[in-house]
Short mmCIF file of C-alpha atoms in Angstrom, two decimals:
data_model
loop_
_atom_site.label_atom_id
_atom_site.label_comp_id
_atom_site.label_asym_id
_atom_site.label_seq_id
_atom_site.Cartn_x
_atom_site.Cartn_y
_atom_site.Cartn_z
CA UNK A 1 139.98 -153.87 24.70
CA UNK A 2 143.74 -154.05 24.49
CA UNK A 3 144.17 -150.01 24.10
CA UNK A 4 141.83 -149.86 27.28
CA UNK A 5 144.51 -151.73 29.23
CA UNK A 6 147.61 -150.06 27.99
CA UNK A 7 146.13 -146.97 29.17
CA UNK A 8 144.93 -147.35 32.30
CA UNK A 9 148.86 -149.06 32.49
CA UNK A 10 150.46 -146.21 31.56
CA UNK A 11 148.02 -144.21 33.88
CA UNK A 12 148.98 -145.96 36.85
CA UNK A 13 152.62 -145.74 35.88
CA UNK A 14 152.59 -141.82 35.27
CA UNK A 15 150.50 -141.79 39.09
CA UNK A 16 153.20 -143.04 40.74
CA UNK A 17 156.01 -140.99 39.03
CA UNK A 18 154.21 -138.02 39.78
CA UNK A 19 153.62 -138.91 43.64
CA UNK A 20 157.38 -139.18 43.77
CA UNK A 21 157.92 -135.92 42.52
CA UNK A 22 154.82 -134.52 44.45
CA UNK A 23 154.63 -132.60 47.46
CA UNK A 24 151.35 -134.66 48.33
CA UNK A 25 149.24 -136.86 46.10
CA UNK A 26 145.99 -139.25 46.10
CA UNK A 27 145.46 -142.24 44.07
CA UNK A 28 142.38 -143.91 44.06
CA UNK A 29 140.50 -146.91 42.51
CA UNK A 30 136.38 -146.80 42.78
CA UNK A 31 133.28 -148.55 41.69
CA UNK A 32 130.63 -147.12 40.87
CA UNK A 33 126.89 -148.45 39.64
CA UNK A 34 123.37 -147.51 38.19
CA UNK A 35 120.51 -148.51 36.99
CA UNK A 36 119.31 -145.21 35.12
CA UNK A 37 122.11 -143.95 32.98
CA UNK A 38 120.44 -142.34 29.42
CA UNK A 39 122.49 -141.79 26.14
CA UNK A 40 121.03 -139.30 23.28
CA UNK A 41 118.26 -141.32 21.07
CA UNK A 42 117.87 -143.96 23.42
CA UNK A 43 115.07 -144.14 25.22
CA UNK A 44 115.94 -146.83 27.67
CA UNK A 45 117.20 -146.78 31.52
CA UNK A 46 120.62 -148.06 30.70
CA UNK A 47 122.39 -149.79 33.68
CA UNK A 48 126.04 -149.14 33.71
CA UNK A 49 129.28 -150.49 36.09
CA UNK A 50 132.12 -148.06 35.96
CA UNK A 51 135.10 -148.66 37.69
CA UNK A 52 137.45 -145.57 37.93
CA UNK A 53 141.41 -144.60 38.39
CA UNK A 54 142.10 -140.89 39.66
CA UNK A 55 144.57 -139.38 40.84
CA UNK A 56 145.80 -135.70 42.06
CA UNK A 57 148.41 -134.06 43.34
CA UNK A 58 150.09 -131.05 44.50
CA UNK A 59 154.06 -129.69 43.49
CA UNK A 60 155.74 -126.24 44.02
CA UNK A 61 153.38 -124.55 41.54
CA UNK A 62 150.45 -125.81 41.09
CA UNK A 63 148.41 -129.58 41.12
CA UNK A 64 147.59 -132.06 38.24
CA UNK A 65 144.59 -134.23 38.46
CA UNK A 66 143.87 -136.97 35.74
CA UNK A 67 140.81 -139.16 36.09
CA UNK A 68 139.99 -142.98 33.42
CA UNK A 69 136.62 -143.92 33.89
CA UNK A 70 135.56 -147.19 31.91
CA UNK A 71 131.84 -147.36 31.53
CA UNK A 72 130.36 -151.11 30.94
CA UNK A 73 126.69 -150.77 29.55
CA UNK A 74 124.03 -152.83 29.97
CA UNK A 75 122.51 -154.01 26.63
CA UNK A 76 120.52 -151.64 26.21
CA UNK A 77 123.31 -149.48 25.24
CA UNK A 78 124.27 -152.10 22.58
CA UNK A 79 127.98 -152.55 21.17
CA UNK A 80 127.00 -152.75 17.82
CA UNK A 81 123.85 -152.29 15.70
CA UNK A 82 122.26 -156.37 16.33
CA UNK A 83 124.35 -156.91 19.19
CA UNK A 84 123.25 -158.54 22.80
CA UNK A 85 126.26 -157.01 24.50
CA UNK A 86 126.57 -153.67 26.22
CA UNK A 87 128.74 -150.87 24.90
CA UNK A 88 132.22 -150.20 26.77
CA UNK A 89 133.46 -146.62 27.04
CA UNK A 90 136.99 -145.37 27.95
CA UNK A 91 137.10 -141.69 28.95
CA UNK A 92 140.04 -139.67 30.00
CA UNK A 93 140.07 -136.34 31.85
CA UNK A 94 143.98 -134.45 32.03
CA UNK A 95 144.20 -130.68 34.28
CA UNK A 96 146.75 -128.93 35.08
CA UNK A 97 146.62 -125.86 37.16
CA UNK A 98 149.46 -123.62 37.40
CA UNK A 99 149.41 -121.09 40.86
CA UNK A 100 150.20 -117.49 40.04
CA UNK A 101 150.60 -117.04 44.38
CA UNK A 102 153.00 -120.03 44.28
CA UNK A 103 154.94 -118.81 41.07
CA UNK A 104 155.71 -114.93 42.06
CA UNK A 105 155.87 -115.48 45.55
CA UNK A 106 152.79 -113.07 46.12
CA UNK A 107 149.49 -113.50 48.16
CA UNK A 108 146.87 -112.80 45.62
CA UNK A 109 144.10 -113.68 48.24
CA UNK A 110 140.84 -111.49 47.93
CA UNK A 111 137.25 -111.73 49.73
CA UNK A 112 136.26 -115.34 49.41
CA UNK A 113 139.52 -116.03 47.19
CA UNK A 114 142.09 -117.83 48.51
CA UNK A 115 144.26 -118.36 45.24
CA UNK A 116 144.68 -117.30 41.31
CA UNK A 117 145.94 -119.28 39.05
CA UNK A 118 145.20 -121.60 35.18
CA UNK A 119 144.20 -124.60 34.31
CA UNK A 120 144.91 -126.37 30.76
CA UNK A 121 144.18 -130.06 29.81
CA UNK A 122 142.20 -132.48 27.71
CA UNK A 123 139.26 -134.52 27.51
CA UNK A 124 139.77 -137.86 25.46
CA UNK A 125 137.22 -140.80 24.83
CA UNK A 126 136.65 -143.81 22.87
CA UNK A 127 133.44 -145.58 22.86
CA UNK A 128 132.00 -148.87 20.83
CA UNK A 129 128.45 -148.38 20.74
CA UNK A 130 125.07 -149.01 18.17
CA UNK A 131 125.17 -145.38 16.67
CA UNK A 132 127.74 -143.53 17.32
CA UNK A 133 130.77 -144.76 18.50
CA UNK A 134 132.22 -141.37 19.98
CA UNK A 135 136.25 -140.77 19.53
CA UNK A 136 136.02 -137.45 21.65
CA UNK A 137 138.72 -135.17 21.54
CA UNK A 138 139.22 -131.38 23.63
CA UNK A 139 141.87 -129.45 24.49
CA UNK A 140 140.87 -126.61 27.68
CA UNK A 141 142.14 -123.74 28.90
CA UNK A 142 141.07 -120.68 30.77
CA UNK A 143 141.63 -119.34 34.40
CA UNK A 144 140.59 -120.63 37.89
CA UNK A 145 140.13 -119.31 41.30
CA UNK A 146 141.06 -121.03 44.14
CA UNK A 147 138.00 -120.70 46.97
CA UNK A 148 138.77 -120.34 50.37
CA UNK A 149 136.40 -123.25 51.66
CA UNK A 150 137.90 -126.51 54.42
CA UNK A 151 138.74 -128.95 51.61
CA UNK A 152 139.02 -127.35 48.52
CA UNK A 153 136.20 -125.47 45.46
CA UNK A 154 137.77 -124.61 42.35
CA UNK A 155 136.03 -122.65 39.95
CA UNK A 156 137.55 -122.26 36.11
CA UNK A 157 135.86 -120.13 33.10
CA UNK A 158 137.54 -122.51 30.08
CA UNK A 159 137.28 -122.37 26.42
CA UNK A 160 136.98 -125.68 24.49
CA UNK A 161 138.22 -127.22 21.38
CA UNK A 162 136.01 -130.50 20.32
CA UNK A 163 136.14 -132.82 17.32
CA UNK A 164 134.78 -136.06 17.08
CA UNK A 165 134.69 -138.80 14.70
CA UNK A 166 131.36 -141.09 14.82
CA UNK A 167 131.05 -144.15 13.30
CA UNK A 168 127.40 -145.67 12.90
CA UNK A 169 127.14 -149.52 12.67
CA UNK A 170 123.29 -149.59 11.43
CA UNK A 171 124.64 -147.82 8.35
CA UNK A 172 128.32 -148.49 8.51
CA UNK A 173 128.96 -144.81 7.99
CA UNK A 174 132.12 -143.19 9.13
CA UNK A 175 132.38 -139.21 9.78
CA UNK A 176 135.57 -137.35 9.39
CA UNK A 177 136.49 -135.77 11.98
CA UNK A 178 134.59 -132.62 12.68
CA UNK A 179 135.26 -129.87 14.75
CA UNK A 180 132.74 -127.73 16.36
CA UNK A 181 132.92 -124.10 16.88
CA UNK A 182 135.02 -123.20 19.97
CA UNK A 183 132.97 -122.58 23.14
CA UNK A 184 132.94 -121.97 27.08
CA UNK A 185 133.13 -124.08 29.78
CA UNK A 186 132.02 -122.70 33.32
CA UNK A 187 132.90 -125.58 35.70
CA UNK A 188 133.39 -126.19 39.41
CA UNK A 189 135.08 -128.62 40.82
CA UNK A 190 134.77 -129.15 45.07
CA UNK A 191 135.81 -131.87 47.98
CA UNK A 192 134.44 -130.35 51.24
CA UNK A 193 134.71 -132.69 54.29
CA UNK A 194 132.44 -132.22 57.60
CA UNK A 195 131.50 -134.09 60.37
CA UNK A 196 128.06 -135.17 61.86
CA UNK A 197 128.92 -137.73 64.48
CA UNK A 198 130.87 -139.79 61.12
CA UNK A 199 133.07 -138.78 58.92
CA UNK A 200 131.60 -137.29 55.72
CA UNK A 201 132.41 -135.66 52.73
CA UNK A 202 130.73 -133.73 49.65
CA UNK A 203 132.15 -133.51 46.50
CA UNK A 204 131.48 -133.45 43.11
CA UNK A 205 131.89 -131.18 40.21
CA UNK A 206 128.96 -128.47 37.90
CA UNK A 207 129.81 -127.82 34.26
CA UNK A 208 127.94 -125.45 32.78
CA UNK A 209 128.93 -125.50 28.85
CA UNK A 210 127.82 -122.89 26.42
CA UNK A 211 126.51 -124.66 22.48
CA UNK A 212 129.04 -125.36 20.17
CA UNK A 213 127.40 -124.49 17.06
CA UNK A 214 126.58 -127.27 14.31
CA UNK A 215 127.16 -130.56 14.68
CA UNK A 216 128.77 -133.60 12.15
CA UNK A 217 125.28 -133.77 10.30
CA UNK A 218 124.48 -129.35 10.26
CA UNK A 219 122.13 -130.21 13.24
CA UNK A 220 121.59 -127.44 16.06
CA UNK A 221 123.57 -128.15 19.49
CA UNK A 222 122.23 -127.00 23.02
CA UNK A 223 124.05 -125.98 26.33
CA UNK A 224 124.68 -128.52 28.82
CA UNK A 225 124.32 -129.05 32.13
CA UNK A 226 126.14 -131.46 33.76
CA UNK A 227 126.39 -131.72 37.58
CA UNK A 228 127.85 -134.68 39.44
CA UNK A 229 128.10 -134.76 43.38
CA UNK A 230 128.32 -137.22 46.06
CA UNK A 231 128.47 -137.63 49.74
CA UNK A 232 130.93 -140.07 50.85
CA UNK A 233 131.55 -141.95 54.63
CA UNK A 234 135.45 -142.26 55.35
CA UNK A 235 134.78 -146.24 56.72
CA UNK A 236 138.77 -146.63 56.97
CA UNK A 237 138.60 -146.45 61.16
CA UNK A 238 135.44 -149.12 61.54
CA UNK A 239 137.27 -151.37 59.04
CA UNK A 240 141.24 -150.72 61.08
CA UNK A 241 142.93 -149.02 57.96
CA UNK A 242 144.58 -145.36 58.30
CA UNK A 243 141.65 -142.21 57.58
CA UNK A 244 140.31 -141.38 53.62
CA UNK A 245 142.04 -145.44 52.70
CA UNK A 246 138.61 -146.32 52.46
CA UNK A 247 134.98 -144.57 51.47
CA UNK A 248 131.49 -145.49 50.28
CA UNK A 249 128.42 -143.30 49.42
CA UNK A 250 125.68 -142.10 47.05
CA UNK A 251 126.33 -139.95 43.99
CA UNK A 252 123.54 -138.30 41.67
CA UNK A 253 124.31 -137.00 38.17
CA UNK A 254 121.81 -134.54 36.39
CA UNK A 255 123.25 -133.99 33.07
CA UNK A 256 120.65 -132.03 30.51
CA UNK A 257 121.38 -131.86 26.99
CA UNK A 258 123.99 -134.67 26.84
CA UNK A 259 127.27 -134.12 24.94
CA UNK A 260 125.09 -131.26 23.42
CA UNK A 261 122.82 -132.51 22.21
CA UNK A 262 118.89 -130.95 22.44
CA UNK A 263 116.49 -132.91 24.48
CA UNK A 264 113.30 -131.54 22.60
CA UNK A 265 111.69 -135.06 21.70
CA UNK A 266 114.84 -136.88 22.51
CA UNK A 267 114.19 -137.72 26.61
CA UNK A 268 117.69 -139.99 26.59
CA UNK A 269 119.71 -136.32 26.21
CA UNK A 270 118.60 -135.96 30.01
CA UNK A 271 119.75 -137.85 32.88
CA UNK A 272 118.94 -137.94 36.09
CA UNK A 273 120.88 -140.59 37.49
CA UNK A 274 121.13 -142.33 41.40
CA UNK A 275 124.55 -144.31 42.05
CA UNK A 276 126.34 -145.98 44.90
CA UNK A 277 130.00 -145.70 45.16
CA UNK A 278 133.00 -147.22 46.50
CA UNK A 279 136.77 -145.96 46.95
CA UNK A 280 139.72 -147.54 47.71
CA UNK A 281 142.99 -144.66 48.37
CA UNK A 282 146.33 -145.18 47.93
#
């Protein structure tokens, strides 16, 4: 659990380095929990805690936004093949979107566009689990367009580069890394606030992810589907603290053909899973 801590360390380290250089910036630490998480071959409800660091900001030409979640399973989702304990997943999300307006000096505004601009980064995981044991790796990169919504709706075509490197307990077999055949990403990513009588907020992100070819074992991959939105209640006035310090709400995550893989007589590669949620800003 050690290279858990040093991360999420060096996380909050890099957060506030960046606010200083920012022009604005959000940190935030959140909760979230559910009772009907699903992993590929597993045909249980899984229950899972995950507590969350994010953070985003904006500087003369463009934003970053990084995102840790740590996922604590239930033990259903067992650590190891024999094991009573849940699995624990870190998983790390890096963007960064340059602004072609802010960088040339030019309004490149058009119809419902309100910006132009590209977005690189990573995805990075590392899981201790019964089968699999995921050690995710992706670069991304592709363009965006900046929506001209209240709040904000990014939408970014990216191609992906993933390898992974599974290790199964029940047969104590380790992969080499593998790397799949590059593939699209069609993702969204939105924070619209409105108002009816409290202060509320939707927000959430839609990936829509093309199949990357084989996988580690010359199995058939599928496209995904992964959406993940919530509606949150800025509580920070009832409870005396300055507004967005402090939200709770509901999220819902649909995500079909999980990590790629088909859910044709595998029902865990679907989820469909309720949460509640809890912020903290700073």
């Amino acid at each position: 659990m050690s290279h858990l801590v040093r991360c999420t360390a060096a996380l909050a380290i890099l957060a506030t380095c960046t606010a200083q250089a920012a022009d604005w910036s959000d940190t935030s630490l959140s909760y979230r929990y559910g009772t009907r998480f699903a992993e590929p071959f597993n045909n249980n409800d899984i229950t899972k805690n995950i507590v969350n660091l994010s953070h985003v900001s904006g500087y003369k030409y463009g934003k970053n936004f990084f995102s840790l979640d740590f996922l604590m399973s239930s033990e259903l989702d067992p650590s190891a093949a024999g094991s009573n304990s849940g699995a624990h997943e870190a998983y790390l999300v890096y963007r960064h979107t340059l602004d072609f307006g802010k960088i040339t000096g030019k309004d490149l505004a058009f119809g419902p566009v309100r910006g132009v601009g590209f977005t690189a980064g990573f995805d990075a995981n590392s899981k201790t689990d019964a089968g699999y044991n995921s050690k995710k790796r992706m670069l991304v990169a592709g363009p965006t367009l900046m929506l001209n919504v209240p709040g904000f709706l990014d939408v970014s075509l990216l191609a992906l580069w993933e390898s992974n490197a599974p290790y199964n307990t029940f047969t104590n077999q380790a992969t080499p890394r593998y790397a799949y055949k590059t593939h699209a990403m069609l993702t969204g990513a939105w924070g619209i606030p409105f108002n009816i009588g409290i202060p509320l907020s939707f927000e959430g992100y839609a990936n829509f992810i093309t199949a990357k070819g084989t996988n580690e074992f010359g199995g058939g991959t599928s496209p995904e589907t992964n959406i993940d939105m919530q509606v949150m209640y800025d509580i920070s006035e009832a409870v005396g603290t300055p507004k967005n310090t402090f939200k709770v709400g509901i999220e819902y995550q649909y995500w079909k053909n999980k990590f790629g893989n088909p859910d044709r007589n595998n029902p865990g590669a679907t989820a469909k899973t309720p949460m509640v949620r809890a912020e903290y800003h700073f």
